[in-house]
XYZ file of C-alpha atoms in Angstrom:
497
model
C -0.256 125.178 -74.271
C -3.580 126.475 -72.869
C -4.440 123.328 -70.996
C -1.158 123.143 -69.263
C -1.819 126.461 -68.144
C -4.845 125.543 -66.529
C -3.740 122.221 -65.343
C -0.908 123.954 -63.559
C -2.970 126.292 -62.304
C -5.140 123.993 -60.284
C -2.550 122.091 -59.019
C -0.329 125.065 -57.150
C -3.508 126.511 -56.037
C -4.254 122.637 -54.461
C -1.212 122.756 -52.527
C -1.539 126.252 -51.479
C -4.866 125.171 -49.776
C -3.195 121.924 -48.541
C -0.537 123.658 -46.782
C -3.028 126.674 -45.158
C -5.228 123.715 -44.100
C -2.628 121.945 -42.084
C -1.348 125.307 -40.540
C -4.792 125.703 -38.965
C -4.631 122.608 -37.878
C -1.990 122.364 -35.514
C -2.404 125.526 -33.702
C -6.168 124.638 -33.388
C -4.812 121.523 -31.940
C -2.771 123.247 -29.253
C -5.313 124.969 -28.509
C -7.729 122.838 -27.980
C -6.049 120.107 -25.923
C -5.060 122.396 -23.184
C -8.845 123.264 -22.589
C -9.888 119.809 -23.068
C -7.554 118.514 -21.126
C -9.006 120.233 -17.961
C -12.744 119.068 -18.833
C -11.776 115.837 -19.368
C -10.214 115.171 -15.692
C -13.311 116.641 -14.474
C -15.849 114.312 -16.265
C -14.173 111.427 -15.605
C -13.780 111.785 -11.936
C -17.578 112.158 -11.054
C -18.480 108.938 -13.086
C -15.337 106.983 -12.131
C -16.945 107.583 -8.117
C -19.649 106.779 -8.877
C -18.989 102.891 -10.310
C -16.091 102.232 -8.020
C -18.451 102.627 -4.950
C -21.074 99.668 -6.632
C -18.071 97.696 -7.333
C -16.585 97.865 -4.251
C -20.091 96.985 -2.126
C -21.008 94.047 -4.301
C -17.565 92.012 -2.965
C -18.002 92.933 0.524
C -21.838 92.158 0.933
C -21.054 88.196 -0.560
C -18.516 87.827 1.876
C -20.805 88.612 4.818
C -23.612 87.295 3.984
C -22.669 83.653 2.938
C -21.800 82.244 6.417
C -24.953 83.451 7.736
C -27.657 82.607 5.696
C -26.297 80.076 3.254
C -29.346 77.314 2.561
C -32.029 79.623 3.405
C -31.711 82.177 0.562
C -29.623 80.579 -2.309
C -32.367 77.940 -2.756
C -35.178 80.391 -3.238
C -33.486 83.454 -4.549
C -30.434 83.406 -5.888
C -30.154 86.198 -8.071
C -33.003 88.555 -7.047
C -31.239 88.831 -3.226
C -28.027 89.615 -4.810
C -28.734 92.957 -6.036
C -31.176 94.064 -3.122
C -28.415 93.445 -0.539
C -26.496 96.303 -2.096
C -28.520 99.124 -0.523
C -29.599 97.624 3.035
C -25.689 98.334 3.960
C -26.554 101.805 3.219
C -29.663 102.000 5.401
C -28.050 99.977 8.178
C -29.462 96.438 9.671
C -31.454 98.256 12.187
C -34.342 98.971 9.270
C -34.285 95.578 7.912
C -37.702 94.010 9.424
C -39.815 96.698 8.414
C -38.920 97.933 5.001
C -38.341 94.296 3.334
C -41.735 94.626 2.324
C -42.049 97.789 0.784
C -38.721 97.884 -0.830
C -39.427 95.000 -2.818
C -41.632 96.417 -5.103
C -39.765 99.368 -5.730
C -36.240 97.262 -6.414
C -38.043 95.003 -8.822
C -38.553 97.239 -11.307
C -34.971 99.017 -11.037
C -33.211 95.871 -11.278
C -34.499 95.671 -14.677
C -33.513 98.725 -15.584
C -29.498 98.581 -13.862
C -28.772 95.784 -16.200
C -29.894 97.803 -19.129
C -27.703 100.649 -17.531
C -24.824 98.684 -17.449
C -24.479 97.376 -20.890
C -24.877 101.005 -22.297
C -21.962 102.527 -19.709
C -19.205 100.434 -20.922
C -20.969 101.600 -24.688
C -20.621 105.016 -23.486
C -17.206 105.164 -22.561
C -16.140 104.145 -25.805
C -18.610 106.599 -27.971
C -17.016 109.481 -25.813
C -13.559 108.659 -26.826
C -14.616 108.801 -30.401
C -16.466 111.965 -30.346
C -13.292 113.738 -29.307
C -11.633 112.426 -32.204
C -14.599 113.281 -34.432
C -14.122 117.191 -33.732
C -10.596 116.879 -34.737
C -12.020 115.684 -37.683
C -14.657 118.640 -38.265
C -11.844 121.004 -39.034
C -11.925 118.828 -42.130
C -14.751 120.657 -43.439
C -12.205 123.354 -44.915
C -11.777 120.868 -47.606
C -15.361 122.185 -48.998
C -14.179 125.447 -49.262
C -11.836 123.871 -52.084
C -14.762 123.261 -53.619
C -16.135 126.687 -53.683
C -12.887 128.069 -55.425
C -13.073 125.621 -58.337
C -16.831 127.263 -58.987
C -15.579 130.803 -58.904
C -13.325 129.445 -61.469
C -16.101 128.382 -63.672
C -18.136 131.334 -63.227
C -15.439 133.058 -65.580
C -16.463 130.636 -68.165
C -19.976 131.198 -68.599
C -20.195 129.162 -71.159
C -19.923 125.968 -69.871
C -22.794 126.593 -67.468
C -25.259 127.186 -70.387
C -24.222 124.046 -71.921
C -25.670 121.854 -68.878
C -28.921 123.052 -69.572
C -29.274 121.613 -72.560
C -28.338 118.392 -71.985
C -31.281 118.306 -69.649
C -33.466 118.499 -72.441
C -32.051 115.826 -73.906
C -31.958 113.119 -71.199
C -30.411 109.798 -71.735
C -27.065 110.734 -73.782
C -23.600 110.224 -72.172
C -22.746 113.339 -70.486
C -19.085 112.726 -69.065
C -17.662 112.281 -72.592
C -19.240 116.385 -73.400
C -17.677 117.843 -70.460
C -14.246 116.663 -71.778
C -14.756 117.801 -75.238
C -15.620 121.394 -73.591
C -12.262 121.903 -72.739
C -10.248 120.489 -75.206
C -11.915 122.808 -77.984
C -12.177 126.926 -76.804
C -10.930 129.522 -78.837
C -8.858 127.872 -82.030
C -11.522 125.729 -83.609
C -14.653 127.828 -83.184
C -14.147 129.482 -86.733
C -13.820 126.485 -88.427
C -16.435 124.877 -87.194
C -19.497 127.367 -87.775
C -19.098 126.217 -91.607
C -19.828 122.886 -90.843
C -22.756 123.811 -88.844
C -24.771 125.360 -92.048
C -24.238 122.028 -93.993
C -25.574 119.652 -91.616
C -28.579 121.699 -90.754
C -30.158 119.881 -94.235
C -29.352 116.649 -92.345
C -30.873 117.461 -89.610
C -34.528 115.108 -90.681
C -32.129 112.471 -90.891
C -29.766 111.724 -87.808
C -30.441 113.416 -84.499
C -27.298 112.253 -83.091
C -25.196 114.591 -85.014
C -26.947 117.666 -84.161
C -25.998 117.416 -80.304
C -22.328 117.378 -80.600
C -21.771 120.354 -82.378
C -24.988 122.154 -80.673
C -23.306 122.262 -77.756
C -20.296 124.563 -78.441
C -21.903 128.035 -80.284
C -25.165 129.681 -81.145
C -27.925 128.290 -78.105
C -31.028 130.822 -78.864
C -31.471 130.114 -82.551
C -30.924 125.730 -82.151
C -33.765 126.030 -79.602
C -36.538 127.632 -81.816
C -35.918 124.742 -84.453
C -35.845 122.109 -81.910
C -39.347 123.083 -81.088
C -40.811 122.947 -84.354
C -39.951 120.081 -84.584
C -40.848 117.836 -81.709
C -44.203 119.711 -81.627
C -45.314 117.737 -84.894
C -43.788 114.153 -83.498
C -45.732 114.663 -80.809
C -48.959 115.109 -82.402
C -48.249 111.802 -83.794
C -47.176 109.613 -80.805
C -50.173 110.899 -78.984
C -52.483 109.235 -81.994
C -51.258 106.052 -81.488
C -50.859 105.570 -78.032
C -54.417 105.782 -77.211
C -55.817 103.524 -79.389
C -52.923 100.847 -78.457
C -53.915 101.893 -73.908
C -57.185 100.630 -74.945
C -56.401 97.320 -76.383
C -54.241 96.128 -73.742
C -56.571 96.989 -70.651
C -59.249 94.210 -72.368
C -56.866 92.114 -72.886
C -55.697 91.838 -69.352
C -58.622 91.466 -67.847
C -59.750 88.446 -69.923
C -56.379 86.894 -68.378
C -57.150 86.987 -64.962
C -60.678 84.924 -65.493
C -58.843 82.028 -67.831
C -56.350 81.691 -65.383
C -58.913 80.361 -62.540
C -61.113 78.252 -64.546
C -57.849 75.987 -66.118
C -56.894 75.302 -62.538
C -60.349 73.630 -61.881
C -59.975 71.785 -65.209
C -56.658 69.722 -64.233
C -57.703 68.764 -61.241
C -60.758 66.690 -62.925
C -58.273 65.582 -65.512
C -55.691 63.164 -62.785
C -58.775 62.201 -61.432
C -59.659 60.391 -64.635
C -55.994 59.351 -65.343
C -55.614 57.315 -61.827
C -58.970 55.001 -62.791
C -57.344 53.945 -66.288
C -53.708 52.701 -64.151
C -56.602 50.966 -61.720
C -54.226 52.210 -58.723
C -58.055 53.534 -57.074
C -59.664 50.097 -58.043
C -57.508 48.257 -55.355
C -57.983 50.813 -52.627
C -61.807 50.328 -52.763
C -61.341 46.564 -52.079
C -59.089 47.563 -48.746
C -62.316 49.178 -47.704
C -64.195 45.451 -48.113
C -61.465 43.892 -46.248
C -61.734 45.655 -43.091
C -65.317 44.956 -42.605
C -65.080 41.120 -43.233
C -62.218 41.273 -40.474
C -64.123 42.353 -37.816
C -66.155 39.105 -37.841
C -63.140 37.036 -37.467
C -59.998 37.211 -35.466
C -57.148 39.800 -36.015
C -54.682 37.178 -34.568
C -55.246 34.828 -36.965
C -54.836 36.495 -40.177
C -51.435 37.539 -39.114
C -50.177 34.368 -38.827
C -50.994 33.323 -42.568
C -48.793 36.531 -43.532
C -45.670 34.884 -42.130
C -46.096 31.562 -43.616
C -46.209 32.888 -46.897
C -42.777 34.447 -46.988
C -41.401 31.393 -45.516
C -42.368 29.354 -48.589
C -40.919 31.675 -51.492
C -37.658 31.466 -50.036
C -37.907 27.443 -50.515
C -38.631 27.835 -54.218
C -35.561 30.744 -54.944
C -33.069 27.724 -53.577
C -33.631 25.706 -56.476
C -33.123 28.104 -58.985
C -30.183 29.098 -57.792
C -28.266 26.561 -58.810
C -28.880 26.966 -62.639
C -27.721 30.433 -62.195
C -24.271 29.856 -60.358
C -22.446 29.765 -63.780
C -23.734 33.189 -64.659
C -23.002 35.118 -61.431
C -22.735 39.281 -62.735
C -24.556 41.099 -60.225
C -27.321 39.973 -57.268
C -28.099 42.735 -55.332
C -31.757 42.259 -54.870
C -32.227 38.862 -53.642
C -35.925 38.091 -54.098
C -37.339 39.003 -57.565
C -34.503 40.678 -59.607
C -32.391 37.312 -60.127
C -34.374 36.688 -63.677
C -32.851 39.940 -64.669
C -29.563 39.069 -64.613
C -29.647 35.874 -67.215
C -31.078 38.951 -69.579
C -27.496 40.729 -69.733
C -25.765 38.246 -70.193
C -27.512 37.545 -73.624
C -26.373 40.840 -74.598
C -22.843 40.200 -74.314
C -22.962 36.955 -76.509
C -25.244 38.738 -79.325
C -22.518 41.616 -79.725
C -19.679 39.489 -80.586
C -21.410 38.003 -83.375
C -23.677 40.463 -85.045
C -22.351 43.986 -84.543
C -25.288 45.818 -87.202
C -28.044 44.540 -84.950
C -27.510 45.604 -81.453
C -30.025 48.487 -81.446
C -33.039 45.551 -82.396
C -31.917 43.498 -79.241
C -31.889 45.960 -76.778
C -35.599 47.130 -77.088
C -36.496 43.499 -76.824
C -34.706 42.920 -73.829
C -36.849 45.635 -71.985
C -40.090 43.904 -72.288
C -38.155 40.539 -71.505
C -37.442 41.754 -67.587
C -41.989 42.304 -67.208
C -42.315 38.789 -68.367
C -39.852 37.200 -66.115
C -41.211 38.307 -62.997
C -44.521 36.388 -63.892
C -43.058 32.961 -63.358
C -41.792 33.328 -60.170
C -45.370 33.887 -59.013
C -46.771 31.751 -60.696
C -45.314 28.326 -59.191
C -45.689 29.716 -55.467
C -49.525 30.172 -55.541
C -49.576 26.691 -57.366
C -48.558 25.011 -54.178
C -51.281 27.176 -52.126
C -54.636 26.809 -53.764
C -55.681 24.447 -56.882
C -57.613 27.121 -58.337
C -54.978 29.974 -58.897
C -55.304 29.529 -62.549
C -57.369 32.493 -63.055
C -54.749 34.543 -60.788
C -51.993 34.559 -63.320
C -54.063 36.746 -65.210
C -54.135 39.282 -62.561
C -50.798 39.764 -62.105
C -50.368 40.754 -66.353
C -51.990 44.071 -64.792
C -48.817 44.685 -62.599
C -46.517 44.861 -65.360
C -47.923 48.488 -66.222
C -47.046 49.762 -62.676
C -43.922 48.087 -62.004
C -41.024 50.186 -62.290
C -40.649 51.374 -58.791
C -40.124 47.683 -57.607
C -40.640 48.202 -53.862
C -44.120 47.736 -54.121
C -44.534 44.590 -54.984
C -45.400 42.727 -51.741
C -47.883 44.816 -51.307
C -49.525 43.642 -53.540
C -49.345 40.216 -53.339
C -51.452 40.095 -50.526
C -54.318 41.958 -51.897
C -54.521 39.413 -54.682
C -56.260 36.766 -52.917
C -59.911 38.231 -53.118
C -59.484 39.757 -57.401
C -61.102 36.454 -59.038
C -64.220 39.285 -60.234
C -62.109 40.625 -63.938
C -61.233 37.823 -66.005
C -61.911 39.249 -69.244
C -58.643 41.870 -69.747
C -56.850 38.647 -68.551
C -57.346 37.138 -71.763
C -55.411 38.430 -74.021
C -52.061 39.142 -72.406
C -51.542 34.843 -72.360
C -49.815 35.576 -75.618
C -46.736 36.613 -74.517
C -46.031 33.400 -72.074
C -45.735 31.278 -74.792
C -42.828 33.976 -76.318
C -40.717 33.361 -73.280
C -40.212 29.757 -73.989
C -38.895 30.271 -76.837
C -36.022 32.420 -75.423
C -34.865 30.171 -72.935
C -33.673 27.570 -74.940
C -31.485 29.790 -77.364
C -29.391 30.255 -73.652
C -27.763 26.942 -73.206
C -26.473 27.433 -77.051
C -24.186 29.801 -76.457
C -22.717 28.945 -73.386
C -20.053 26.173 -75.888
C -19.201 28.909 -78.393
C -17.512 31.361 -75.617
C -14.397 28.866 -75.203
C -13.366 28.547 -78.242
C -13.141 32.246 -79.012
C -10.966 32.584 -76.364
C -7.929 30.500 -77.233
C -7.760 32.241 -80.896
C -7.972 35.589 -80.244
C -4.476 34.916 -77.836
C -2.496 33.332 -80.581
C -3.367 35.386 -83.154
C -1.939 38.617 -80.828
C 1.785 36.933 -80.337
C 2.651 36.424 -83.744
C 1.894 40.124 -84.885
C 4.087 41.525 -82.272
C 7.615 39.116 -83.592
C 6.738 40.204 -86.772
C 7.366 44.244 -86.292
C 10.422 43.597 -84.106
C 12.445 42.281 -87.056
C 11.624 44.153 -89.816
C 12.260 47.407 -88.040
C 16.021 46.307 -87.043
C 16.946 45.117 -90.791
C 16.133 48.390 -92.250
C 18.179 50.499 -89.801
C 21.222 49.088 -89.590
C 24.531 50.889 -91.104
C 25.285 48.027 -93.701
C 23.924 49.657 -96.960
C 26.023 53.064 -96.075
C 28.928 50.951 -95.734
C 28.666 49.653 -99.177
C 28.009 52.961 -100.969
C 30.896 54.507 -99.349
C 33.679 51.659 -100.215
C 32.357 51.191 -103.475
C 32.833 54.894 -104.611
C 36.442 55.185 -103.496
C 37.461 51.865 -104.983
C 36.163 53.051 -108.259
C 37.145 56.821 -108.587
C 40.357 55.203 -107.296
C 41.070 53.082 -110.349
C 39.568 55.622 -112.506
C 41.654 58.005 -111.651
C 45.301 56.021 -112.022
C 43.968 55.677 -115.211
């Protein structure tokens, strides 16, 4: 019943201020339009004079002026003459020769600042109109007087005010859940509460939680003195321990800052080291060699044996094209990726046949695509030079680097003058004699794929004339039939009996 009171209170006294506020209003209104009314008209008509006379003098001087002088000043001047022209009607045509000079000077500099001028005007005009509505809006400031009533209201309470200074102390606890609590609890529950206060006070060591709800609502002198005591001894310890950790960390930090700077000069030594074990530095020293053994000879020459080189390997691919027209999957890349293909398709006829080992073939079939791309070069430096035997050992060093697969004519050409390493050439002539040995496993399997075929269609029909009949025996209505005239035939005979 007491907080309906109150809630009923504030309400009618809301209204009361609502309805006093708007009664102000309108007869400030009235009052106020009838004086502003009269300023207004005069405000307007001195500026409204004042930009109807530019207005009209900028029309009438264009007019004039054009079938006089109209190639001799548009070429040179066509804006700056436009704006000067305005005040020389003003001064009359009899001053013209002797103040062109000196008014030139002078207009420069204010035709800057008219275009400024004339931005901000039409600003203006629009600023104005909203300042008049703004002091209609200033006798909204009675709504803060609302404000001061509600506090005159709480000054009756007293004890809500000393209540906020505690939680102050307290810092970082919810403080829009107390103020409800406040109100909800005033005069019936404060005797029953003050016994619950002297048990908890042994709990107090415990939970600090506790204490702050109930502190709030009786007794404030004698909860501060214990408070005291007891954050006076915490303190004593915190202080302890947070000077010996300050120390620790400010070494700590400072030892960061030099590791930091001598690990960046350690990585960059590190690639250095890396790129001389690919060799990808090895081949940019021999560019270097190049260059100085073409300036003896011709540039035009050397050109020309680039061109005839490409013009052979596209003789060679022709033949081997014809072996691979049965096997036609994918040939995107025309040039050095067709040897790739014949590799998927042995995947295909290993899967039908051994299902358990498909995770052994497929790692094989990785290296199989490096080796591949050794033959093709091989037969087109045959035809160039007899003694390119010792350059199919360079190009086992490409299979390291080639998974981009666009560099590859590059380096073609620079394999011409590499005859120096022969020794790491050695032992990669292992593997050719692996790829043989693959090849002829191919042709093999091409038979068995027909014949798998033509079984695997028969073998589908007869499953599906199978289903259709048995399904259409068992649902048919002949066995109800039969149970139904049997029982009436004999409980009929039965029953004459």
């Amino acid at each position: 019943m007491y907080k309906d009171r109150i809630i009923h209170q504030k309400h009618q006294n809301l209204l009361l201020l609502l309805l006093l506020s708007l009664e102000r209003r309108t007869e400030k209104k009235k009052k106020k339009k009838k004086k502003k009314k009269k300023k207004k008209k005069k405000k307007k008509k001195k500026k409204k004079k004042k930009k109807k006379k530019k207005k009209k003098k900028k029309k009438k001087k264009k007019k004039k002026k054009k079938k006089k002088k109209k190639k001799k000043k548009k070429k040179k001047k066509k804006k700056k003459k436009k704006k000067k022209k305005k005040k020389k009607k003003k001064k009359k045509k009899k001053k013209k020769k002797k103040k062109k000079k000196k008014k030139k000077k002078k207009k420069k500099k204010k035709k800057k600042k008219k275009k400024k001028k004339k931005k901000k005007k039409k600003k203006k005009k629009k600023k104005k109109k909203k300042k008049k509505k703004k002091k209609k809006k200033k006798k909204k400031k009675k709504k803060k007087k609302k404000k001061k009533k509600k506090k005159k209201k709480k000054k009756k309470k007293k004890k809500k005010k000393k209540k906020k200074k505690k939680k102050k102390k307290k810092k970082k606890k919810k403080k829009k859940k107390k103020k409800k609590k406040k109100k909800k609890k005033k005069k019936k529950k404060k005797k029953k509460k003050k016994k619950k206060k002297k048990k908890k006070k042994k709990k107090k060591k415990k939970k600090k939680k506790k204490k702050k709800k109930k502190k709030k609502k009786k007794k404030k002198k004698k909860k501060k003195k214990k408070k005291k005591k007891k954050k006076k001894k915490k303190k004593k310890k915190k202080k302890k321990k947070k000077k010996k950790k300050k120390k620790k960390k400010k070494k700590k930090k400072k030892k960061k800052k030099k590791k930091k700077k001598k690990k960046k000069k350690k990585k960059k030594k590190k690639k250095k080291k890396k790129k001389k074990k690919k060799k990808k530095k090895k081949k940019k020293k021999k560019k270097k060699k190049k260059k100085k053994k073409k300036k003896k000879k011709k540039k035009k020459k050397k050109k020309k044996k680039k061109k005839k080189k490409k013009k052979k390997k596209k003789k060679k691919k022709k033949k081997k094209k014809k072996k691979k027209k049965k096997k036609k999957k994918k040939k995107k890349k025309k040039k050095k990726k067709k040897k790739k293909k014949k590799k998927k398709k042995k995947k295909k006829k290993k899967k039908k046949k051994k299902k358990k080992k498909k995770k052994k073939k497929k790692k094989k079939k990785k290296k199989k695509k490096k080796k591949k791309k050794k033959k093709k070069k091989k037969k087109k430096k045959k035809k160039k030079k007899k003694k390119k035997k010792k350059k199919k050992k360079k190009k086992k060093k490409k299979k390291k680097k080639k998974k981009k697969k666009k560099k590859k004519k590059k380096k073609k050409k620079k394999k011409k003058k590499k005859k120096k390493k022969k020794k790491k050439k050695k032992k990669k002539k292992k593997k050719k004699k692996k790829k043989k040995k693959k090849k002829k496993k191919k042709k093999k399997k091409k038979k068995k794929k027909k014949k798998k075929k033509k079984k695997k269609k028969k073998k589908k029909k007869k499953k599906k004339k199978k289903k259709k009949k048995k399904k259409k025996k068992k649902k048919k209505k002949k066995k109800k039939k039969k149970k139904s005239l049997s029982s009436i035939l004999m409980h009929n005979r039965w029953f004459y009996e």
